[in-house]
XYZ file of C-alpha atoms in Angstrom:
119
model
C 141.219 49.644 -4.235
C 143.999 50.444 -6.829
C 143.401 53.830 -7.009
C 143.087 54.434 -3.374
C 146.236 52.920 -2.557
C 147.736 55.400 -5.593
C 146.554 57.975 -3.689
C 148.011 57.148 -0.743
C 151.479 56.509 -2.803
C 151.349 59.646 -3.831
C 150.350 61.492 -0.752
C 152.968 59.816 1.960
C 156.255 61.279 0.345
C 154.516 64.577 -0.574
C 153.696 64.292 3.507
C 156.936 63.148 4.545
C 159.034 66.139 2.452
C 156.551 68.716 3.844
C 157.112 67.552 7.305
C 160.864 67.526 6.770
C 160.748 71.216 5.357
C 159.006 72.104 8.640
C 156.115 74.222 7.627
C 153.833 72.103 10.749
C 152.016 68.544 10.182
C 148.553 70.377 9.745
C 149.913 72.697 6.960
C 151.676 69.198 5.558
C 148.501 67.278 5.672
C 146.752 69.825 3.630
C 149.136 70.531 0.978
C 150.133 66.638 0.354
C 146.515 65.831 0.207
C 146.128 68.658 -2.401
C 148.861 67.931 -4.511
C 147.882 64.384 -4.392
C 144.401 64.697 -5.388
C 145.628 67.306 -8.380
C 148.142 64.546 -9.331
C 145.679 61.719 -9.183
C 142.562 63.494 -10.767
C 145.173 64.376 -13.944
C 146.711 61.294 -14.443
C 144.780 58.377 -13.370
C 141.393 58.903 -14.657
C 141.285 55.560 -15.776
C 141.420 54.217 -12.269
C 139.255 56.468 -10.697
C 136.558 55.729 -12.982
C 137.337 51.978 -12.468
C 136.679 52.792 -8.815
C 133.439 54.253 -9.427
C 131.983 51.816 -11.379
C 132.759 49.414 -8.729
C 131.219 51.515 -5.712
C 128.163 52.473 -8.126
C 127.636 48.527 -8.575
C 128.108 47.919 -4.890
C 125.703 50.193 -3.925
C 123.265 49.991 -6.475
C 121.825 47.196 -5.102
C 122.434 44.809 -8.229
C 125.636 43.254 -6.387
C 125.628 40.187 -5.027
C 125.717 39.952 -0.962
C 128.933 39.871 0.552
C 128.685 36.425 2.900
C 131.403 35.784 5.802
C 133.252 32.066 5.957
C 131.007 31.139 8.908
C 127.863 31.745 6.541
C 129.564 29.901 3.661
C 130.186 27.226 5.690
C 126.446 27.224 7.161
C 125.400 27.136 3.603
C 127.306 24.154 2.303
C 126.586 21.905 5.624
C 122.722 22.760 4.586
C 123.163 21.868 0.884
C 125.107 18.587 1.979
C 122.424 17.549 4.213
C 119.829 18.552 2.069
C 121.356 16.226 -0.901
C 121.804 13.290 1.638
C 118.540 13.478 2.877
C 115.801 15.075 0.312
C 112.748 14.566 2.404
C 114.371 17.102 4.298
C 112.830 21.008 3.787
C 114.486 23.963 4.405
C 112.533 26.849 5.917
C 114.517 29.906 4.381
C 111.848 32.376 5.335
C 112.641 32.424 8.663
C 114.322 35.975 9.564
C 118.005 36.074 10.687
C 117.283 37.881 13.768
C 115.235 34.982 15.408
C 117.769 32.902 17.789
C 117.930 29.564 17.745
C 116.232 27.432 20.156
C 118.368 26.023 22.493
C 115.610 23.087 23.975
C 112.533 21.856 22.794
C 109.136 23.612 23.217
C 107.447 22.163 26.605
C 104.445 21.054 26.631
C 101.835 19.997 28.973
C 100.743 16.584 29.642
C 97.140 15.769 28.925
C 94.932 15.853 32.041
C 92.730 13.907 32.577
C 89.114 14.063 34.178
C 90.141 12.584 37.542
C 93.380 14.831 38.294
C 91.136 18.089 37.355
C 88.333 16.683 39.956
C 90.960 16.099 43.075
C 91.441 19.232 45.613
């Protein structure tokens, strides 16, 4: 994040300068981008390497998954429920795509022989 902010901080004033010189918006953007790239490549190697290492760790599969606030709340509620009731077990093998049931499954009442014979 820091490296991106540095490059943006280089790009914006250069873009404003080239726009002020009236060389055209597209050419201003290209020139500002090239100069910002060159300056950041030459002088900010440490930040670039840190950004690369962070991206490599995130996409390598070794990083912890990022959880939303709702997922964290659900996990905390589940943990407190399990701690309070040790006889409850939690099935974690249920896929996340399965929608929770809103009502209990319907079961048919057992029929008797007398009910089956009636027309």
